[in-house]
PDB file of C-alpha atoms and ligand atoms in Angstrom:
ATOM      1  CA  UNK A   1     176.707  33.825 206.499  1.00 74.00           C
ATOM      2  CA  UNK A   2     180.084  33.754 208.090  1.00 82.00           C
ATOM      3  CA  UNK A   3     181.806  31.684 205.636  1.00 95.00           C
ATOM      4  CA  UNK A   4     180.198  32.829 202.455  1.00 98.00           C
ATOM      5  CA  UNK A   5     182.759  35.039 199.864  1.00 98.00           C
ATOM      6  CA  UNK A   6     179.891  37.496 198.791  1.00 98.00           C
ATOM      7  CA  UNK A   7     178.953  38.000 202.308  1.00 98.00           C
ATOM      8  CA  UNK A   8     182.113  39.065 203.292  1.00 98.00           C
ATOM      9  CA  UNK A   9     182.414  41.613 200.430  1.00 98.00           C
ATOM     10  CA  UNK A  10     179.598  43.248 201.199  1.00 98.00           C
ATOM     11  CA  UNK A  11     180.596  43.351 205.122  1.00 97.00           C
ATOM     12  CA  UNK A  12     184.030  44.659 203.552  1.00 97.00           C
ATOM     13  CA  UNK A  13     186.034  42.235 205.480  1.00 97.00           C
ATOM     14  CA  UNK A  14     186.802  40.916 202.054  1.00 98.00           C
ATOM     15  CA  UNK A  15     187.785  44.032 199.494  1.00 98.00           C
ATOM     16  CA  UNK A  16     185.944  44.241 196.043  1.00 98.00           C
ATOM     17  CA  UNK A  17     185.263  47.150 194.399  1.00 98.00           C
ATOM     18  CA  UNK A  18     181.989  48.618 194.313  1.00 98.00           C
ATOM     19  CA  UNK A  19     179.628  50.205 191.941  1.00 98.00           C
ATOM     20  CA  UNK A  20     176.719  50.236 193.465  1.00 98.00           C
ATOM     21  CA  UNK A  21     175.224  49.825 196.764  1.00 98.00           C
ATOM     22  CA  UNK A  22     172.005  50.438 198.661  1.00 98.00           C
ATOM     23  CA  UNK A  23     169.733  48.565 202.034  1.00 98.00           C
ATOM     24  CA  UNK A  24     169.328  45.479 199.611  1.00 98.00           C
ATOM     25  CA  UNK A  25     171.691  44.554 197.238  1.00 98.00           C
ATOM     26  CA  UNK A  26     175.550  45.571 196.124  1.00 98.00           C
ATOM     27  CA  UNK A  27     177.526  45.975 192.700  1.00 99.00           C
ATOM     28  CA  UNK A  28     180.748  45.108 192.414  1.00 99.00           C
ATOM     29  CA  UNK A  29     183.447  44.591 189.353  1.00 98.00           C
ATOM     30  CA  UNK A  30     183.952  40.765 188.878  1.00 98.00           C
ATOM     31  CA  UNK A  31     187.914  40.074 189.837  1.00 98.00           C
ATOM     32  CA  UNK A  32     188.147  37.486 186.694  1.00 97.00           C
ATOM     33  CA  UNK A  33     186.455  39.731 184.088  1.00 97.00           C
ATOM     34  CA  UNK A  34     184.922  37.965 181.067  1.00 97.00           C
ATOM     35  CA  UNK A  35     184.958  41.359 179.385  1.00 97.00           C
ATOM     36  CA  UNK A  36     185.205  44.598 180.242  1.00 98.00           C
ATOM     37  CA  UNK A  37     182.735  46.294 182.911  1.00 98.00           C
ATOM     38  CA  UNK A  38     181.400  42.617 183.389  1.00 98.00           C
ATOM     39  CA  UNK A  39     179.606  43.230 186.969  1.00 98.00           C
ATOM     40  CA  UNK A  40     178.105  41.336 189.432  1.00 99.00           C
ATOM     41  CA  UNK A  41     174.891  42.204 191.416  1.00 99.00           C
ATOM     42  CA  UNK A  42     173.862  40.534 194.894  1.00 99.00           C
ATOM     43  CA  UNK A  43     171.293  41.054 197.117  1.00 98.00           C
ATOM     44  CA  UNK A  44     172.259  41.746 200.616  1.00 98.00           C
ATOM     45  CA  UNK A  45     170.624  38.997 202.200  1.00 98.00           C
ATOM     46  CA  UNK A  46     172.627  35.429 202.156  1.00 98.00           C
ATOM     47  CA  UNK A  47     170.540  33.205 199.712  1.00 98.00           C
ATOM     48  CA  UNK A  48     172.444  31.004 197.884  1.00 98.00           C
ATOM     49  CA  UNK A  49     170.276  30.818 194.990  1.00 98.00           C
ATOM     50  CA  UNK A  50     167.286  31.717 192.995  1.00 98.00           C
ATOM     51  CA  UNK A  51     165.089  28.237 194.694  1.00 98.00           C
ATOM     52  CA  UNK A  52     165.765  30.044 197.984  1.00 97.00           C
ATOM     53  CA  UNK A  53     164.977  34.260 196.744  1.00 98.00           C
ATOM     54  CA  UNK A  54     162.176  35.765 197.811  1.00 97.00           C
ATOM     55  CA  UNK A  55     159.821  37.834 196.055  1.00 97.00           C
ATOM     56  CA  UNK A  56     160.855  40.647 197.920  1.00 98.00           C
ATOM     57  CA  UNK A  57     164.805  39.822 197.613  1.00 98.00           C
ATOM     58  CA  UNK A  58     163.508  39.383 194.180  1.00 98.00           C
ATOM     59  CA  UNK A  59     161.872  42.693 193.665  1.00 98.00           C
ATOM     60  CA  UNK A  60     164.669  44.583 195.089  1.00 98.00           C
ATOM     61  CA  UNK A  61     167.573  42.891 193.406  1.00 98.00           C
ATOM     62  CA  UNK A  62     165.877  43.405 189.449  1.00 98.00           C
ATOM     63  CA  UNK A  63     164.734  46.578 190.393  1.00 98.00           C
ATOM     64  CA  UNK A  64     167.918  47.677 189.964  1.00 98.00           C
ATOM     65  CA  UNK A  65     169.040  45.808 187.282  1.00 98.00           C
ATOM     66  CA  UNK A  66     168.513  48.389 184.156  1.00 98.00           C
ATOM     67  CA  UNK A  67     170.453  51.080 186.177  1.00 98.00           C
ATOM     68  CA  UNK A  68     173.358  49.220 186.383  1.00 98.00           C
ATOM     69  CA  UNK A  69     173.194  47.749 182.740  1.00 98.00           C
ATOM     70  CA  UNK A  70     172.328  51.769 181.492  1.00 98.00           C
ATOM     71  CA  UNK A  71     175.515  52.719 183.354  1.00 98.00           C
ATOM     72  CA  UNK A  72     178.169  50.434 181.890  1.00 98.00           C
ATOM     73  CA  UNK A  73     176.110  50.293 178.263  1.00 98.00           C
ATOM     74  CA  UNK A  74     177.111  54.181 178.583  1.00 98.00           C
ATOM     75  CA  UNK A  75     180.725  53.549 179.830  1.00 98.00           C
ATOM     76  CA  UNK A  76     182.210  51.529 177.374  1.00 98.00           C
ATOM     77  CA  UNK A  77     180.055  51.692 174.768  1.00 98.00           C
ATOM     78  CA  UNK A  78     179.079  47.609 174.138  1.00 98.00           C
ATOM     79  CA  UNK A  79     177.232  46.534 171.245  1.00 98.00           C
ATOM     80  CA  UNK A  80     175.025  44.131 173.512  1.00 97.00           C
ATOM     81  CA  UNK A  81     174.815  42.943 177.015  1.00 98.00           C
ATOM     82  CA  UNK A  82     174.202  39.452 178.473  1.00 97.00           C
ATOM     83  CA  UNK A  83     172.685  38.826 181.803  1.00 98.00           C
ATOM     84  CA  UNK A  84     173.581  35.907 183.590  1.00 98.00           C
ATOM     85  CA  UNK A  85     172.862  34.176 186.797  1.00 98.00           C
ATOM     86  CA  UNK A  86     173.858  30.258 187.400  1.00 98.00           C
ATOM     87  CA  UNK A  87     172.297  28.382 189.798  1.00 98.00           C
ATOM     88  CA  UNK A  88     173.642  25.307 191.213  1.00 98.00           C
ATOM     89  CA  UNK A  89     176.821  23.720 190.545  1.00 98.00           C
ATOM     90  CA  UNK A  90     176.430  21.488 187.587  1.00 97.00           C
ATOM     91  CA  UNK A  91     174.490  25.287 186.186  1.00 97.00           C
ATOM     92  CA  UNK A  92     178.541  27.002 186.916  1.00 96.00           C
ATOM     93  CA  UNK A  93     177.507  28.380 190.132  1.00 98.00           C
ATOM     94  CA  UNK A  94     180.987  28.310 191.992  1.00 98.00           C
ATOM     95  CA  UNK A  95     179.911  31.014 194.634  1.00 98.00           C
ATOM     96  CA  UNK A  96     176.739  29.776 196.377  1.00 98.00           C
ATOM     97  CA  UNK A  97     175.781  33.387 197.118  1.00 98.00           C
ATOM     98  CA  UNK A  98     172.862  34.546 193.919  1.00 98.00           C
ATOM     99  CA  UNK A  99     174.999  36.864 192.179  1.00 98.00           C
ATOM    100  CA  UNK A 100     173.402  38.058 188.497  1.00 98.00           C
ATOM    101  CA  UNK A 101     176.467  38.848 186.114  1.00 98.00           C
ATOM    102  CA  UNK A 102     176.659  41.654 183.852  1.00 98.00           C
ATOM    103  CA  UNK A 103     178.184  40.890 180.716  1.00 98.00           C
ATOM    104  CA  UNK A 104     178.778  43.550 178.340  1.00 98.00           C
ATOM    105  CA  UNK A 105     179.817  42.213 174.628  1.00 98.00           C
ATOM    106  CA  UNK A 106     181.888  43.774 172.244  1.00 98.00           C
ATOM    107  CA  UNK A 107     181.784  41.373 169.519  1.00 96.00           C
ATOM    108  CA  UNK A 108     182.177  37.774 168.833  1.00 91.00           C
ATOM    109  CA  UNK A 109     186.020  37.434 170.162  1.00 93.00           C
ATOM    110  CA  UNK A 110     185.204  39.380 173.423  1.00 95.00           C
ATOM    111  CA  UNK A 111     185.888  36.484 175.701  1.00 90.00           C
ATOM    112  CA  UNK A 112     182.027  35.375 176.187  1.00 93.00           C
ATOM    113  CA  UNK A 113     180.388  32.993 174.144  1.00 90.00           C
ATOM    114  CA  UNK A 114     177.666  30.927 175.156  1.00 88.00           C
ATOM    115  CA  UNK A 115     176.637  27.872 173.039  1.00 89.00           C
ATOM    116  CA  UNK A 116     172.968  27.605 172.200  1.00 88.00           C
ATOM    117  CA  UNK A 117     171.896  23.854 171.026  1.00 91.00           C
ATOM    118  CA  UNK A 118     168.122  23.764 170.350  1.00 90.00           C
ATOM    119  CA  UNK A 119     166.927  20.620 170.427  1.00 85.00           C
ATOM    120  CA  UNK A 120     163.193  21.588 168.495  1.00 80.00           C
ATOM    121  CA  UNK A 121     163.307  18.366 166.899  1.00 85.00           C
ATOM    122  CA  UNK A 122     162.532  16.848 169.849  1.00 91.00           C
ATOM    123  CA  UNK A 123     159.868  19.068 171.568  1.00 94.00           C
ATOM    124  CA  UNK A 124     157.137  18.963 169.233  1.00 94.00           C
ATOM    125  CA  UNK A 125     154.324  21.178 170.176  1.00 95.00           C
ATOM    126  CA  UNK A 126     151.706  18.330 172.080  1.00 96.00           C
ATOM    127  CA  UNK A 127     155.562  18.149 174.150  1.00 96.00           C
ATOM    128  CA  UNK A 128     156.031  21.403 174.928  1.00 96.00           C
ATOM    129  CA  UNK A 129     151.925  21.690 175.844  1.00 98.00           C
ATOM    130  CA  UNK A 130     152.358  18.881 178.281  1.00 98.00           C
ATOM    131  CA  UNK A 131     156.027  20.370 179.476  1.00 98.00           C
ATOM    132  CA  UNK A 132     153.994  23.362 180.688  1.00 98.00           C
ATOM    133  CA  UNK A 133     151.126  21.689 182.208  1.00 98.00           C
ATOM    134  CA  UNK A 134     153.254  19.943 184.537  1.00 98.00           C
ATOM    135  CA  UNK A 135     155.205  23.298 184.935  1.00 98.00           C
ATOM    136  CA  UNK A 136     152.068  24.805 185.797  1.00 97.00           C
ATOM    137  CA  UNK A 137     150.748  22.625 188.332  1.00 97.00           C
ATOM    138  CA  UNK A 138     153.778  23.204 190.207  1.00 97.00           C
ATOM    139  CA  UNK A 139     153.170  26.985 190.323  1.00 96.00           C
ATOM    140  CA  UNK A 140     152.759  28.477 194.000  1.00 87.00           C
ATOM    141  CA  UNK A 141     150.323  31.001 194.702  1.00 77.00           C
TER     142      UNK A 141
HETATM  143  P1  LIG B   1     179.604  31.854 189.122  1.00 52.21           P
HETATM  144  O1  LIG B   1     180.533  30.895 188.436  1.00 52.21           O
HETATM  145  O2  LIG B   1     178.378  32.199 188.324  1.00 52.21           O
HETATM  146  O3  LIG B   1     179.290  31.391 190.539  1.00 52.21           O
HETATM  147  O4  LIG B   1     180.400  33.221 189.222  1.00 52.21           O
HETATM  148  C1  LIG B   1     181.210  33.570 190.300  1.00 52.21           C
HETATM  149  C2  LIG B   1     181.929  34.816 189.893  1.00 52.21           C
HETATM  150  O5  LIG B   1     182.471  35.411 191.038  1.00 52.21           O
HETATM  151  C3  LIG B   1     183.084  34.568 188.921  1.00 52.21           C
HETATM  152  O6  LIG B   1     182.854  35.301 187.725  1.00 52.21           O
HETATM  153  C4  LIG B   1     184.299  35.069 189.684  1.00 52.21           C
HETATM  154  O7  LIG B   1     185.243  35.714 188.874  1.00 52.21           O
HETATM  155  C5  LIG B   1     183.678  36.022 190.681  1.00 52.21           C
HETATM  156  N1  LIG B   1     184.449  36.231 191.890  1.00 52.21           N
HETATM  157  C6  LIG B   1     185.002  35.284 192.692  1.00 52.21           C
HETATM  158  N2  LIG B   1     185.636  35.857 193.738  1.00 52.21           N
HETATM  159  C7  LIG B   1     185.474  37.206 193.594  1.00 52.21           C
HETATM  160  C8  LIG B   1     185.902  38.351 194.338  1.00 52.21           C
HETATM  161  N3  LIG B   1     186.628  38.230 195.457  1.00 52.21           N
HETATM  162  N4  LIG B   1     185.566  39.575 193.880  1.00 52.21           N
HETATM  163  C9  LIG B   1     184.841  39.708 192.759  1.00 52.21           C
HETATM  164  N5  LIG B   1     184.395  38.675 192.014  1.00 52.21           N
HETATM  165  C10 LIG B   1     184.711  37.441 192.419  1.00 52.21           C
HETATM  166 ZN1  LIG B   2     176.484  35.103 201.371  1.00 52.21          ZN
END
């Protein structure tokens, strides 16, 4: 897509620096780091987001994903890794291009820290049952 950032990096008329990169998808260091080595891994093909990936795009894109966390766990040595991928703006998506982020964590003051508010008071279990049923009635073939 001719006016999409990601696109543009991976036709290098836009510089990034690369990690990775084979016929489906490209690694790249993120140019506002969260923390150090945090990547980010597209696939090749324009789709702005996860609604719009795929199987295949799918297949190739996570396919690689455990080669690229191996290689920066055994670069800098984090104590954990979180992997990331927001979808839609109200989600944080501010490139409309899927990217997954690699996040590796150091400890609590590393510059990532995502908030986790369960709400388990309010989904009993006859909730969640029901939740799913009408999750899995939407489920394509
Ligand atoms: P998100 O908010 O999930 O859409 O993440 C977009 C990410 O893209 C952010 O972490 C940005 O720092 C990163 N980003 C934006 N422009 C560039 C660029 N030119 N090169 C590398 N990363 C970028
Ligand atoms: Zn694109």
């Amino acid at each position: 897509m001719s006016d999409c950032l990601f696109c543009k990096i991976i036709d290098g008329s836009i510089p990034s620096t690369k990690i990775y990169e084979d016929d489906y998808v490209y690694a790249f260091m993120d140019i506002g780091p969260l923390t150090k080595g945090h990547t980010l891994l597209i696939p090749k093909e324009h789709v702005a987001n996860v609604f719009e990936m795929s199987e295949e795009t799918a297949a190739n894109l996570f396919k690689v994903a455990p080669r690229i966390a191996s290689a920066i766990k055994d670069t800098f040595k984090p104590v954990g890794m979180n992997l990331l991928n927001n979808n839609g703006a109200p989600a944080g998506q501010s490139v409309f291009h899927f990217h997954l982020h690699f996040i590796p964590r150091y400890d609590e003051t590393d510059g990532y820290k995502p908030t986790w508010i369960t709400k388990e008071d309010a989904y009993t279990p006859e909730i969640l049952k029901g939740l799913a049923e009408e999750i899995k009635a939407n489920l394509k073939k």
